[in-house]
Amino acid sequence: MQNRQLEKLCLLARRAVAQTGTFIRQQAGKVGAEAIETKSHNSLVSYVDKTAEAQLVEKLGQLLPEAVFITEEDTVENQDGTYQWIIDPLDGTTNFLHQLPFYSISVALREKGETILGIVYEVTREECFYAWKDGGAYLNDERISTTSCATFGDSLIATGFPYYDYEKVTPYLEVFKTLMHGTRGIRRFGSAALDLAYVACGRFDAYFEYSLNAWDIAGGAIIVQEAGGRVCDFEGGDNYLFGGEIIAGGTQLMPAMEQLIQQHFYPSQP
Ligand code: IPD
Ligand code: CA
Ligand code: CA
């Protein structure tokens, strides 16, 4: 897709996302216990996630009729195709249901397997983070960039705690211990998409997490990259989208982050 076309599509997709953001905001604090389902261990969902997803599928489908979808809540069949929207209609569902303010909508568009557009909309603060390929990254119309922080001592790091896949807790806690001692602090906000958006605009210097799905990170990853940052998996490779493990940050801090994480998660590698 050509750059001008992509920019226009991004603008229209942002409008669609903001409309669904309004719906989610209106539902905050109104979801009763009887409306909450448990999909799997510690994974909750309500009509808000499902309605938001159906809205996004309808609106984004109209913008690009040839595109197929990968979505979290299965309101549409997940398919492979030349153009593919990857949608998390509500990232941070546990926060939303507990009336904590950190939750977002994450949308990405891929063309032949390459992400070309990303939107992360923070519902409570109405902050829209977005980027398109080779177009830069923005927060509500202002250009954003990752930090030039180069040392752990000056850094604020984001993560997500393991909450169902406890197999890698030991290396995770080793990394955590080093960062706890060596950085300004660690934050766990509970929305992976937002963690990435906050890296993109420099609020966080870096972020890492494992056991994620593509819909958690597809939108945020391209925003970090277009903001000048680096995104990789725990081995330093490109398999973060479907591999479940992700590190993202400003380019100056990333070598130290990657080295620390590899050392504990994949110790046999140099
Ligand atoms: C979750 C959030 C959370 C992360 C989890 C995700 P959900 O998404 O992104 O920050 O730690 O791994 O599953 O379930 O709220 O859409
Ligand atoms: Ca999610
Ligand atoms: Ca979700």
PDB file of C-alpha atoms and ligand atoms in Angstrom:
ATOM      1  CA  MET A   1       0.000   0.000   0.000  1.00  0.00           C
ATOM      2  CA  GLN A   2       1.297   3.444  -0.848  1.00  0.00           C
ATOM      3  CA  ASN A   3       2.330   5.822   1.896  1.00  0.00           C
ATOM      4  CA  ARG A   4      -0.388   8.442   1.262  1.00  0.00           C
ATOM      5  CA  GLN A   5      -3.054   5.760   1.191  1.00  0.00           C
ATOM      6  CA  LEU A   6      -1.715   4.294   4.421  1.00  0.00           C
ATOM      7  CA  GLU A   7      -1.726   7.672   6.160  1.00  0.00           C
ATOM      8  CA  LYS A   8      -5.346   8.211   5.143  1.00  0.00           C
ATOM      9  CA  LEU A   9      -6.326   4.725   6.272  1.00  0.00           C
ATOM     10  CA  CYS A  10      -4.612   5.363   9.599  1.00  0.00           C
ATOM     11  CA  LEU A  11      -6.648   8.529  10.134  1.00  0.00           C
ATOM     12  CA  LEU A  12      -9.924   6.729   9.384  1.00  0.00           C
ATOM     13  CA  ALA A  13      -8.973   3.748  11.546  1.00  0.00           C
ATOM     14  CA  ARG A  14      -8.121   6.125  14.422  1.00  0.00           C
ATOM     15  CA  ARG A  15     -11.638   7.566  14.236  1.00  0.00           C
ATOM     16  CA  ALA A  16     -13.156   4.089  14.357  1.00  0.00           C
ATOM     17  CA  VAL A  17     -10.980   3.144  17.334  1.00  0.00           C
ATOM     18  CA  ALA A  18     -11.852   6.353  19.209  1.00  0.00           C
ATOM     19  CA  GLN A  19     -15.580   5.667  18.726  1.00  0.00           C
ATOM     20  CA  THR A  20     -15.211   2.239  20.270  1.00  0.00           C
ATOM     21  CA  GLY A  21     -13.096   3.850  23.000  1.00  0.00           C
ATOM     22  CA  THR A  22     -16.112   6.006  23.849  1.00  0.00           C
ATOM     23  CA  PHE A  23     -18.274   2.898  24.137  1.00  0.00           C
ATOM     24  CA  ILE A  24     -15.760   1.251  26.508  1.00  0.00           C
ATOM     25  CA  ARG A  25     -15.464   4.427  28.608  1.00  0.00           C
ATOM     26  CA  GLN A  26     -19.250   4.576  28.981  1.00  0.00           C
ATOM     27  CA  GLN A  27     -19.282   1.013  30.318  1.00  0.00           C
ATOM     28  CA  ALA A  28     -16.552   1.575  32.929  1.00  0.00           C
ATOM     29  CA  GLY A  29     -17.855   0.731  36.403  1.00  0.00           C
ATOM     30  CA  LYS A  30     -21.101  -0.728  35.037  1.00  0.00           C
ATOM     31  CA  VAL A  31     -20.145  -4.372  34.506  1.00  0.00           C
ATOM     32  CA  GLY A  32     -21.652  -6.561  37.217  1.00  0.00           C
ATOM     33  CA  ALA A  33     -20.064  -9.788  38.470  1.00  0.00           C
ATOM     34  CA  GLU A  34     -22.735 -11.820  36.633  1.00  0.00           C
ATOM     35  CA  ALA A  35     -21.491 -10.387  33.302  1.00  0.00           C
ATOM     36  CA  ILE A  36     -17.894 -11.535  33.830  1.00  0.00           C
ATOM     37  CA  GLU A  37     -16.780 -14.851  32.328  1.00  0.00           C
ATOM     38  CA  THR A  38     -13.514 -16.686  32.972  1.00  0.00           C
ATOM     39  CA  LYS A  39     -12.036 -17.874  29.648  1.00  0.00           C
ATOM     40  CA  SER A  40      -9.067 -19.610  31.275  1.00  0.00           C
ATOM     41  CA  HIS A  41      -6.958 -19.201  34.420  1.00  0.00           C
ATOM     42  CA  ASN A  42      -7.000 -15.456  35.297  1.00  0.00           C
ATOM     43  CA  SER A  43      -8.286 -14.523  31.834  1.00  0.00           C
ATOM     44  CA  LEU A  44     -11.540 -12.594  32.119  1.00  0.00           C
ATOM     45  CA  VAL A  45     -13.965 -11.278  29.526  1.00  0.00           C
ATOM     46  CA  SER A  46     -17.306  -9.476  29.455  1.00  0.00           C
ATOM     47  CA  TYR A  47     -19.786  -8.179  26.889  1.00  0.00           C
ATOM     48  CA  VAL A  48     -17.673  -5.007  26.724  1.00  0.00           C
ATOM     49  CA  ASP A  49     -14.697  -6.821  25.119  1.00  0.00           C
ATOM     50  CA  LYS A  50     -16.982  -8.687  22.723  1.00  0.00           C
ATOM     51  CA  THR A  51     -19.112  -5.701  21.713  1.00  0.00           C
ATOM     52  CA  ALA A  52     -16.015  -3.537  21.261  1.00  0.00           C
ATOM     53  CA  GLU A  53     -14.486  -6.196  19.033  1.00  0.00           C
ATOM     54  CA  ALA A  54     -17.640  -6.571  16.917  1.00  0.00           C
ATOM     55  CA  GLN A  55     -17.730  -2.790  16.441  1.00  0.00           C
ATOM     56  CA  LEU A  56     -14.085  -2.675  15.358  1.00  0.00           C
ATOM     57  CA  VAL A  57     -14.458  -5.612  12.982  1.00  0.00           C
ATOM     58  CA  GLU A  58     -17.415  -3.949  11.330  1.00  0.00           C
ATOM     59  CA  LYS A  59     -15.825  -0.505  10.991  1.00  0.00           C
ATOM     60  CA  LEU A  60     -12.335  -1.647   9.980  1.00  0.00           C
ATOM     61  CA  GLY A  61     -13.883  -4.163   7.589  1.00  0.00           C
ATOM     62  CA  GLN A  62     -15.654  -1.299   5.829  1.00  0.00           C
ATOM     63  CA  LEU A  63     -12.390   0.646   5.507  1.00  0.00           C
ATOM     64  CA  LEU A  64     -10.591  -2.234   3.801  1.00  0.00           C
ATOM     65  CA  PRO A  65     -13.095  -4.830   2.565  1.00  0.00           C
ATOM     66  CA  GLU A  66     -10.419  -7.271   1.302  1.00  0.00           C
ATOM     67  CA  ALA A  67      -8.785  -7.576   4.755  1.00  0.00           C
ATOM     68  CA  VAL A  68      -9.200 -10.557   7.098  1.00  0.00           C
ATOM     69  CA  PHE A  69      -8.881 -10.579  10.886  1.00  0.00           C
ATOM     70  CA  ILE A  70      -7.027 -12.011  13.848  1.00  0.00           C
ATOM     71  CA  THR A  71      -8.946 -11.034  16.986  1.00  0.00           C
ATOM     72  CA  GLU A  72      -8.888 -12.084  20.610  1.00  0.00           C
ATOM     73  CA  GLU A  73     -12.550 -12.685  21.262  1.00  0.00           C
ATOM     74  CA  ASP A  74     -13.425 -14.772  18.197  1.00  0.00           C
ATOM     75  CA  THR A  75     -16.345 -12.607  17.071  1.00  0.00           C
ATOM     76  CA  VAL A  76     -15.059 -13.265  13.554  1.00  0.00           C
ATOM     77  CA  GLU A  77     -13.160 -16.238  12.083  1.00  0.00           C
ATOM     78  CA  ASN A  78      -9.381 -15.744  12.353  1.00  0.00           C
ATOM     79  CA  GLN A  79      -7.847 -15.995   8.884  1.00  0.00           C
ATOM     80  CA  ASP A  80      -4.662 -15.501   6.894  1.00  0.00           C
ATOM     81  CA  GLY A  81      -4.695 -13.095   3.965  1.00  0.00           C
ATOM     82  CA  THR A  82      -2.785 -10.359   2.141  1.00  0.00           C
ATOM     83  CA  TYR A  83      -4.252  -7.722   4.450  1.00  0.00           C
ATOM     84  CA  GLN A  84      -4.920  -8.714   8.033  1.00  0.00           C
ATOM     85  CA  TRP A  85      -6.183  -6.634  10.942  1.00  0.00           C
ATOM     86  CA  ILE A  86      -4.929  -7.812  14.346  1.00  0.00           C
ATOM     87  CA  ILE A  87      -7.227  -6.577  17.093  1.00  0.00           C
ATOM     88  CA  ASP A  88      -7.302  -6.611  20.860  1.00  0.00           C
ATOM     89  CA  PRO A  89     -10.554  -4.778  21.599  1.00  0.00           C
ATOM     90  CA  LEU A  90      -9.726  -4.264  25.270  1.00  0.00           C
ATOM     91  CA  ASP A  91      -6.172  -4.780  26.465  1.00  0.00           C
ATOM     92  CA  GLY A  92      -6.154  -4.668  30.241  1.00  0.00           C
ATOM     93  CA  THR A  93      -9.524  -6.310  30.866  1.00  0.00           C
ATOM     94  CA  THR A  94      -8.652  -7.099  34.488  1.00  0.00           C
ATOM     95  CA  ASN A  95      -7.906  -3.411  35.120  1.00  0.00           C
ATOM     96  CA  PHE A  96     -11.134  -2.398  33.397  1.00  0.00           C
ATOM     97  CA  LEU A  97     -13.210  -4.786  35.482  1.00  0.00           C
ATOM     98  CA  HIS A  98     -11.495  -3.674  38.688  1.00  0.00           C
ATOM     99  CA  GLN A  99     -11.949   0.003  37.746  1.00  0.00           C
ATOM    100  CA  LEU A 100      -8.252   0.726  37.391  1.00  0.00           C
ATOM    101  CA  PRO A 101      -7.604   3.297  34.651  1.00  0.00           C
ATOM    102  CA  PHE A 102      -5.003   1.461  32.528  1.00  0.00           C
ATOM    103  CA  TYR A 103      -6.624  -0.194  29.527  1.00  0.00           C
ATOM    104  CA  SER A 104      -6.497   0.304  25.796  1.00  0.00           C
ATOM    105  CA  ILE A 105      -7.584  -0.793  22.345  1.00  0.00           C
ATOM    106  CA  SER A 106      -4.872  -2.252  20.136  1.00  0.00           C
ATOM    107  CA  VAL A 107      -5.156  -2.467  16.357  1.00  0.00           C
ATOM    108  CA  ALA A 108      -2.555  -3.377  13.748  1.00  0.00           C
ATOM    109  CA  LEU A 109      -2.696  -3.934  10.013  1.00  0.00           C
ATOM    110  CA  ARG A 110      -0.364  -6.354   8.263  1.00  0.00           C
ATOM    111  CA  GLU A 111       0.338  -6.539   4.538  1.00  0.00           C
ATOM    112  CA  LYS A 112       1.790  -9.869   3.354  1.00  0.00           C
ATOM    113  CA  GLY A 113       2.951 -10.579   6.893  1.00  0.00           C
ATOM    114  CA  GLU A 114       4.535  -7.197   7.526  1.00  0.00           C
ATOM    115  CA  THR A 115       2.959  -4.772   9.993  1.00  0.00           C
ATOM    116  CA  ILE A 116       2.241  -1.481   8.223  1.00  0.00           C
ATOM    117  CA  LEU A 117       0.003   0.353  10.700  1.00  0.00           C
ATOM    118  CA  GLY A 118      -0.531   0.374  14.450  1.00  0.00           C
ATOM    119  CA  ILE A 119      -2.933   2.151  16.806  1.00  0.00           C
ATOM    120  CA  VAL A 120      -3.027   1.968  20.606  1.00  0.00           C
ATOM    121  CA  TYR A 121      -5.808   4.012  22.169  1.00  0.00           C
ATOM    122  CA  GLU A 122      -5.708   4.624  25.901  1.00  0.00           C
ATOM    123  CA  VAL A 123      -9.375   4.770  26.746  1.00  0.00           C
ATOM    124  CA  THR A 124      -9.332   6.671  30.050  1.00  0.00           C
ATOM    125  CA  ARG A 125      -7.005   9.485  29.009  1.00  0.00           C
ATOM    126  CA  GLU A 126      -8.158   9.524  25.375  1.00  0.00           C
ATOM    127  CA  GLU A 127      -4.572   9.282  24.212  1.00  0.00           C
ATOM    128  CA  CYS A 128      -4.176   7.870  20.738  1.00  0.00           C
ATOM    129  CA  PHE A 129      -0.749   6.463  19.860  1.00  0.00           C
ATOM    130  CA  TYR A 130      -0.324   5.522  16.208  1.00  0.00           C
ATOM    131  CA  ALA A 131       2.179   4.906  13.461  1.00  0.00           C
ATOM    132  CA  TRP A 132       2.333   3.728   9.900  1.00  0.00           C
ATOM    133  CA  LYS A 133       5.274   2.223   8.095  1.00  0.00           C
ATOM    134  CA  ASP A 134       7.914   4.850   7.269  1.00  0.00           C
ATOM    135  CA  GLY A 135       5.536   7.579   8.497  1.00  0.00           C
ATOM    136  CA  GLY A 136       6.800   8.082  12.048  1.00  0.00           C
ATOM    137  CA  ALA A 137       4.976   7.635  15.362  1.00  0.00           C
ATOM    138  CA  TYR A 138       2.494  10.033  16.971  1.00  0.00           C
ATOM    139  CA  LEU A 139       0.515  10.707  20.124  1.00  0.00           C
ATOM    140  CA  ASN A 140      -2.589  12.810  19.416  1.00  0.00           C
ATOM    141  CA  ASP A 141      -0.950  14.455  16.362  1.00  0.00           C
ATOM    142  CA  GLU A 142       2.442  15.104  18.001  1.00  0.00           C
ATOM    143  CA  ARG A 143       5.539  13.182  16.888  1.00  0.00           C
ATOM    144  CA  ILE A 144       6.922  10.889  19.597  1.00  0.00           C
ATOM    145  CA  SER A 145      10.226   9.119  20.072  1.00  0.00           C
ATOM    146  CA  THR A 146      11.814   6.589  22.373  1.00  0.00           C
ATOM    147  CA  THR A 147      14.348   7.745  24.956  1.00  0.00           C
ATOM    148  CA  SER A 148      18.101   7.940  24.530  1.00  0.00           C
ATOM    149  CA  CYS A 149      18.591   6.510  28.032  1.00  0.00           C
ATOM    150  CA  ALA A 150      21.721   4.358  27.919  1.00  0.00           C
ATOM    151  CA  THR A 151      22.131   3.019  31.441  1.00  0.00           C
ATOM    152  CA  PHE A 152      19.930   1.021  33.782  1.00  0.00           C
ATOM    153  CA  GLY A 153      20.632   3.522  36.558  1.00  0.00           C
ATOM    154  CA  ASP A 154      18.690   6.221  34.680  1.00  0.00           C
ATOM    155  CA  SER A 155      15.895   3.985  33.435  1.00  0.00           C
ATOM    156  CA  LEU A 156      12.269   3.197  34.262  1.00  0.00           C
ATOM    157  CA  ILE A 157      11.284  -0.270  33.046  1.00  0.00           C
ATOM    158  CA  ALA A 158       7.851  -1.787  32.368  1.00  0.00           C
ATOM    159  CA  THR A 159       6.921  -5.450  32.487  1.00  0.00           C
ATOM    160  CA  GLY A 160       3.973  -7.802  32.813  1.00  0.00           C
ATOM    161  CA  PHE A 161       3.974 -10.416  35.552  1.00  0.00           C
ATOM    162  CA  PRO A 162       3.384 -14.039  34.614  1.00  0.00           C
ATOM    163  CA  TYR A 163      -0.202 -14.882  35.622  1.00  0.00           C
ATOM    164  CA  TYR A 164      -0.867 -18.300  34.054  1.00  0.00           C
ATOM    165  CA  ASP A 165       2.354 -19.612  32.483  1.00  0.00           C
ATOM    166  CA  TYR A 166       4.668 -20.082  35.460  1.00  0.00           C
ATOM    167  CA  GLU A 167       7.270 -22.257  33.717  1.00  0.00           C
ATOM    168  CA  LYS A 168       9.725 -19.415  33.182  1.00  0.00           C
ATOM    169  CA  VAL A 169       9.223 -17.706  36.524  1.00  0.00           C
ATOM    170  CA  THR A 170      12.756 -18.509  37.727  1.00  0.00           C
ATOM    171  CA  PRO A 171      14.640 -16.699  34.928  1.00  0.00           C
ATOM    172  CA  TYR A 172      11.970 -13.979  35.000  1.00  0.00           C
ATOM    173  CA  LEU A 173      12.626 -13.309  38.682  1.00  0.00           C
ATOM    174  CA  GLU A 174      16.403 -13.250  38.114  1.00  0.00           C
ATOM    175  CA  VAL A 175      15.946 -10.520  35.498  1.00  0.00           C
ATOM    176  CA  PHE A 176      13.502  -8.759  37.807  1.00  0.00           C
ATOM    177  CA  LYS A 177      15.996  -8.833  40.693  1.00  0.00           C
ATOM    178  CA  THR A 178      18.750  -7.257  38.599  1.00  0.00           C
ATOM    179  CA  LEU A 179      16.391  -4.531  37.355  1.00  0.00           C
ATOM    180  CA  MET A 180      15.000  -3.947  40.846  1.00  0.00           C
ATOM    181  CA  HIS A 181      18.501  -3.262  42.140  1.00  0.00           C
ATOM    182  CA  GLY A 182      19.847  -1.411  39.128  1.00  0.00           C
ATOM    183  CA  THR A 183      17.077   0.845  37.761  1.00  0.00           C
ATOM    184  CA  ARG A 184      14.903   3.751  38.932  1.00  0.00           C
ATOM    185  CA  GLY A 185      12.033   1.321  39.155  1.00  0.00           C
ATOM    186  CA  ILE A 186       9.811  -1.276  37.527  1.00  0.00           C
ATOM    187  CA  ARG A 187       6.126  -0.769  36.662  1.00  0.00           C
ATOM    188  CA  ARG A 188       3.441  -3.355  35.901  1.00  0.00           C
ATOM    189  CA  PHE A 189       0.431  -1.519  34.477  1.00  0.00           C
ATOM    190  CA  GLY A 190      -1.478  -4.524  33.095  1.00  0.00           C
ATOM    191  CA  SER A 191      -1.866  -3.539  29.439  1.00  0.00           C
ATOM    192  CA  ALA A 192       0.909  -4.766  27.169  1.00  0.00           C
ATOM    193  CA  ALA A 193      -0.261  -2.486  24.345  1.00  0.00           C
ATOM    194  CA  LEU A 194      -0.010   0.508  26.631  1.00  0.00           C
ATOM    195  CA  ASP A 195       3.404  -0.568  27.914  1.00  0.00           C
ATOM    196  CA  LEU A 196       4.646  -0.481  24.321  1.00  0.00           C
ATOM    197  CA  ALA A 197       2.963   2.855  23.599  1.00  0.00           C
ATOM    198  CA  TYR A 198       4.593   4.321  26.695  1.00  0.00           C
ATOM    199  CA  VAL A 199       7.993   3.063  25.512  1.00  0.00           C
ATOM    200  CA  ALA A 200       7.317   4.717  22.140  1.00  0.00           C
ATOM    201  CA  CYS A 201       6.681   8.123  23.706  1.00  0.00           C
ATOM    202  CA  GLY A 202       9.524   7.884  26.201  1.00  0.00           C
ATOM    203  CA  ARG A 203       7.559   7.440  29.444  1.00  0.00           C
ATOM    204  CA  PHE A 204       9.259   4.073  29.840  1.00  0.00           C
ATOM    205  CA  ASP A 205      12.790   3.347  28.672  1.00  0.00           C
ATOM    206  CA  ALA A 206      12.169  -0.343  27.999  1.00  0.00           C
ATOM    207  CA  TYR A 207       9.611  -3.148  28.428  1.00  0.00           C
ATOM    208  CA  PHE A 208       9.732  -6.936  28.477  1.00  0.00           C
ATOM    209  CA  GLU A 209       7.186  -9.709  28.949  1.00  0.00           C
ATOM    210  CA  TYR A 210       6.550 -13.339  27.973  1.00  0.00           C
ATOM    211  CA  SER A 211       3.433 -15.411  27.165  1.00  0.00           C
ATOM    212  CA  LEU A 212       1.804 -12.745  25.045  1.00  0.00           C
ATOM    213  CA  ASN A 213      -0.424 -13.074  22.014  1.00  0.00           C
ATOM    214  CA  ALA A 214      -0.057 -11.249  18.709  1.00  0.00           C
ATOM    215  CA  TRP A 215      -3.081  -9.037  19.456  1.00  0.00           C
ATOM    216  CA  ASP A 216      -1.450  -7.754  22.672  1.00  0.00           C
ATOM    217  CA  ILE A 217       1.606  -6.380  20.887  1.00  0.00           C
ATOM    218  CA  ALA A 218       1.090  -5.987  17.121  1.00  0.00           C
ATOM    219  CA  GLY A 219      -0.150  -2.383  17.326  1.00  0.00           C
ATOM    220  CA  GLY A 220       2.370  -1.243  19.916  1.00  0.00           C
ATOM    221  CA  ALA A 221       5.420  -2.877  18.308  1.00  0.00           C
ATOM    222  CA  ILE A 222       5.291  -0.839  15.088  1.00  0.00           C
ATOM    223  CA  ILE A 223       4.678   2.331  17.101  1.00  0.00           C
ATOM    224  CA  VAL A 224       7.905   1.681  19.051  1.00  0.00           C
ATOM    225  CA  GLN A 225       9.821   0.997  15.830  1.00  0.00           C
ATOM    226  CA  GLU A 226       8.495   4.100  14.081  1.00  0.00           C
ATOM    227  CA  ALA A 227       9.371   6.086  17.215  1.00  0.00           C
ATOM    228  CA  GLY A 228      12.996   5.079  16.647  1.00  0.00           C
ATOM    229  CA  GLY A 229      13.110   2.192  19.109  1.00  0.00           C
ATOM    230  CA  ARG A 230      13.954  -1.485  18.778  1.00  0.00           C
ATOM    231  CA  VAL A 231      11.719  -4.527  19.275  1.00  0.00           C
ATOM    232  CA  CYS A 232      12.934  -8.130  19.449  1.00  0.00           C
ATOM    233  CA  ASP A 233      12.242 -11.504  21.042  1.00  0.00           C
ATOM    234  CA  PHE A 234      14.150 -12.854  24.067  1.00  0.00           C
ATOM    235  CA  GLU A 235      16.867 -14.265  21.782  1.00  0.00           C
ATOM    236  CA  GLY A 236      17.369 -10.977  19.960  1.00  0.00           C
ATOM    237  CA  GLY A 237      15.441 -12.190  16.884  1.00  0.00           C
ATOM    238  CA  ASP A 238      12.315 -11.043  15.061  1.00  0.00           C
ATOM    239  CA  ASN A 239       9.903 -13.717  16.244  1.00  0.00           C
ATOM    240  CA  TYR A 240       8.170 -11.570  18.856  1.00  0.00           C
ATOM    241  CA  LEU A 241       4.717 -11.318  17.256  1.00  0.00           C
ATOM    242  CA  PHE A 242       3.795 -14.995  17.366  1.00  0.00           C
ATOM    243  CA  GLY A 243       6.615 -16.198  19.650  1.00  0.00           C
ATOM    244  CA  GLY A 244       5.085 -14.697  22.794  1.00  0.00           C
ATOM    245  CA  GLU A 245       8.293 -13.077  24.144  1.00  0.00           C
ATOM    246  CA  ILE A 246       9.072  -9.416  23.601  1.00  0.00           C
ATOM    247  CA  ILE A 247      11.650  -6.800  24.546  1.00  0.00           C
ATOM    248  CA  ALA A 248      11.175  -3.198  23.396  1.00  0.00           C
ATOM    249  CA  GLY A 249      13.050  -0.023  24.167  1.00  0.00           C
ATOM    250  CA  GLY A 250      15.170   2.865  23.059  1.00  0.00           C
ATOM    251  CA  THR A 251      18.142   1.740  20.992  1.00  0.00           C
ATOM    252  CA  GLN A 252      20.714   2.852  23.558  1.00  0.00           C
ATOM    253  CA  LEU A 253      19.341   0.708  26.380  1.00  0.00           C
ATOM    254  CA  MET A 254      18.341  -2.321  24.301  1.00  0.00           C
ATOM    255  CA  PRO A 255      21.767  -4.018  24.175  1.00  0.00           C
ATOM    256  CA  ALA A 256      21.862  -4.170  27.985  1.00  0.00           C
ATOM    257  CA  MET A 257      18.226  -5.351  28.188  1.00  0.00           C
ATOM    258  CA  GLU A 258      18.801  -8.047  25.588  1.00  0.00           C
ATOM    259  CA  GLN A 259      22.011  -9.214  27.208  1.00  0.00           C
ATOM    260  CA  LEU A 260      20.378  -9.465  30.647  1.00  0.00           C
ATOM    261  CA  ILE A 261      17.314 -11.340  29.388  1.00  0.00           C
ATOM    262  CA  GLN A 262      19.260 -13.734  27.154  1.00  0.00           C
ATOM    263  CA  GLN A 263      21.665 -14.502  29.960  1.00  0.00           C
ATOM    264  CA  HIS A 264      18.832 -15.820  32.151  1.00  0.00           C
ATOM    265  CA  PHE A 265      16.321 -17.188  29.617  1.00  0.00           C
ATOM    266  CA  TYR A 266      18.742 -18.645  27.050  1.00  0.00           C
ATOM    267  CA  PRO A 267      21.999 -19.059  29.005  1.00  0.00           C
ATOM    268  CA  SER A 268      23.738 -21.343  26.502  1.00  0.00           C
ATOM    269  CA  GLN A 269      23.906 -18.577  23.926  1.00  0.00           C
ATOM    270  CA  PRO A 270      26.752 -16.063  23.864  1.00  0.00           C
TER     271      PRO A 270
HETATM  272  C1  IPD B   1      -3.338  -8.819  28.944  1.00  0.00           C
HETATM  273  C2  IPD B   1      -2.595  -7.526  29.186  1.00  0.00           C
HETATM  274  C3  IPD B   1      -1.558  -7.704  30.273  1.00  0.00           C
HETATM  275  C4  IPD B   1      -0.592  -8.794  29.936  1.00  0.00           C
HETATM  276  C5  IPD B   1      -1.342 -10.066  29.607  1.00  0.00           C
HETATM  277  C6  IPD B   1      -2.369  -9.850  28.524  1.00  0.00           C
HETATM  278  P1  IPD B   1      -5.909  -8.738  28.145  1.00  0.00           P
HETATM  279  O1  IPD B   1      -4.305  -8.679  27.916  1.00  0.00           O
HETATM  280  O2  IPD B   1      -1.936  -7.087  28.043  1.00  0.00           O
HETATM  281  O3  IPD B   1      -0.787  -6.541  30.449  1.00  0.00           O
HETATM  282  O4  IPD B   1       0.243  -8.999  31.046  1.00  0.00           O
HETATM  283  O5  IPD B   1      -0.422 -11.023  29.201  1.00  0.00           O
HETATM  284  O6  IPD B   1      -3.044 -11.055  28.250  1.00  0.00           O
HETATM  285  O7  IPD B   1      -6.238 -10.156  28.513  1.00  0.00           O
HETATM  286  O8  IPD B   1      -6.257  -7.752  29.192  1.00  0.00           O
HETATM  287  O9  IPD B   1      -6.412  -8.394  26.778  1.00  0.00           O
HETATM  288 CA    CA B   2      -4.452  -8.292  25.574  1.00  0.00          CA
HETATM  289 CA    CA B   3      -8.141  -8.223  25.440  1.00  0.00          CA
END
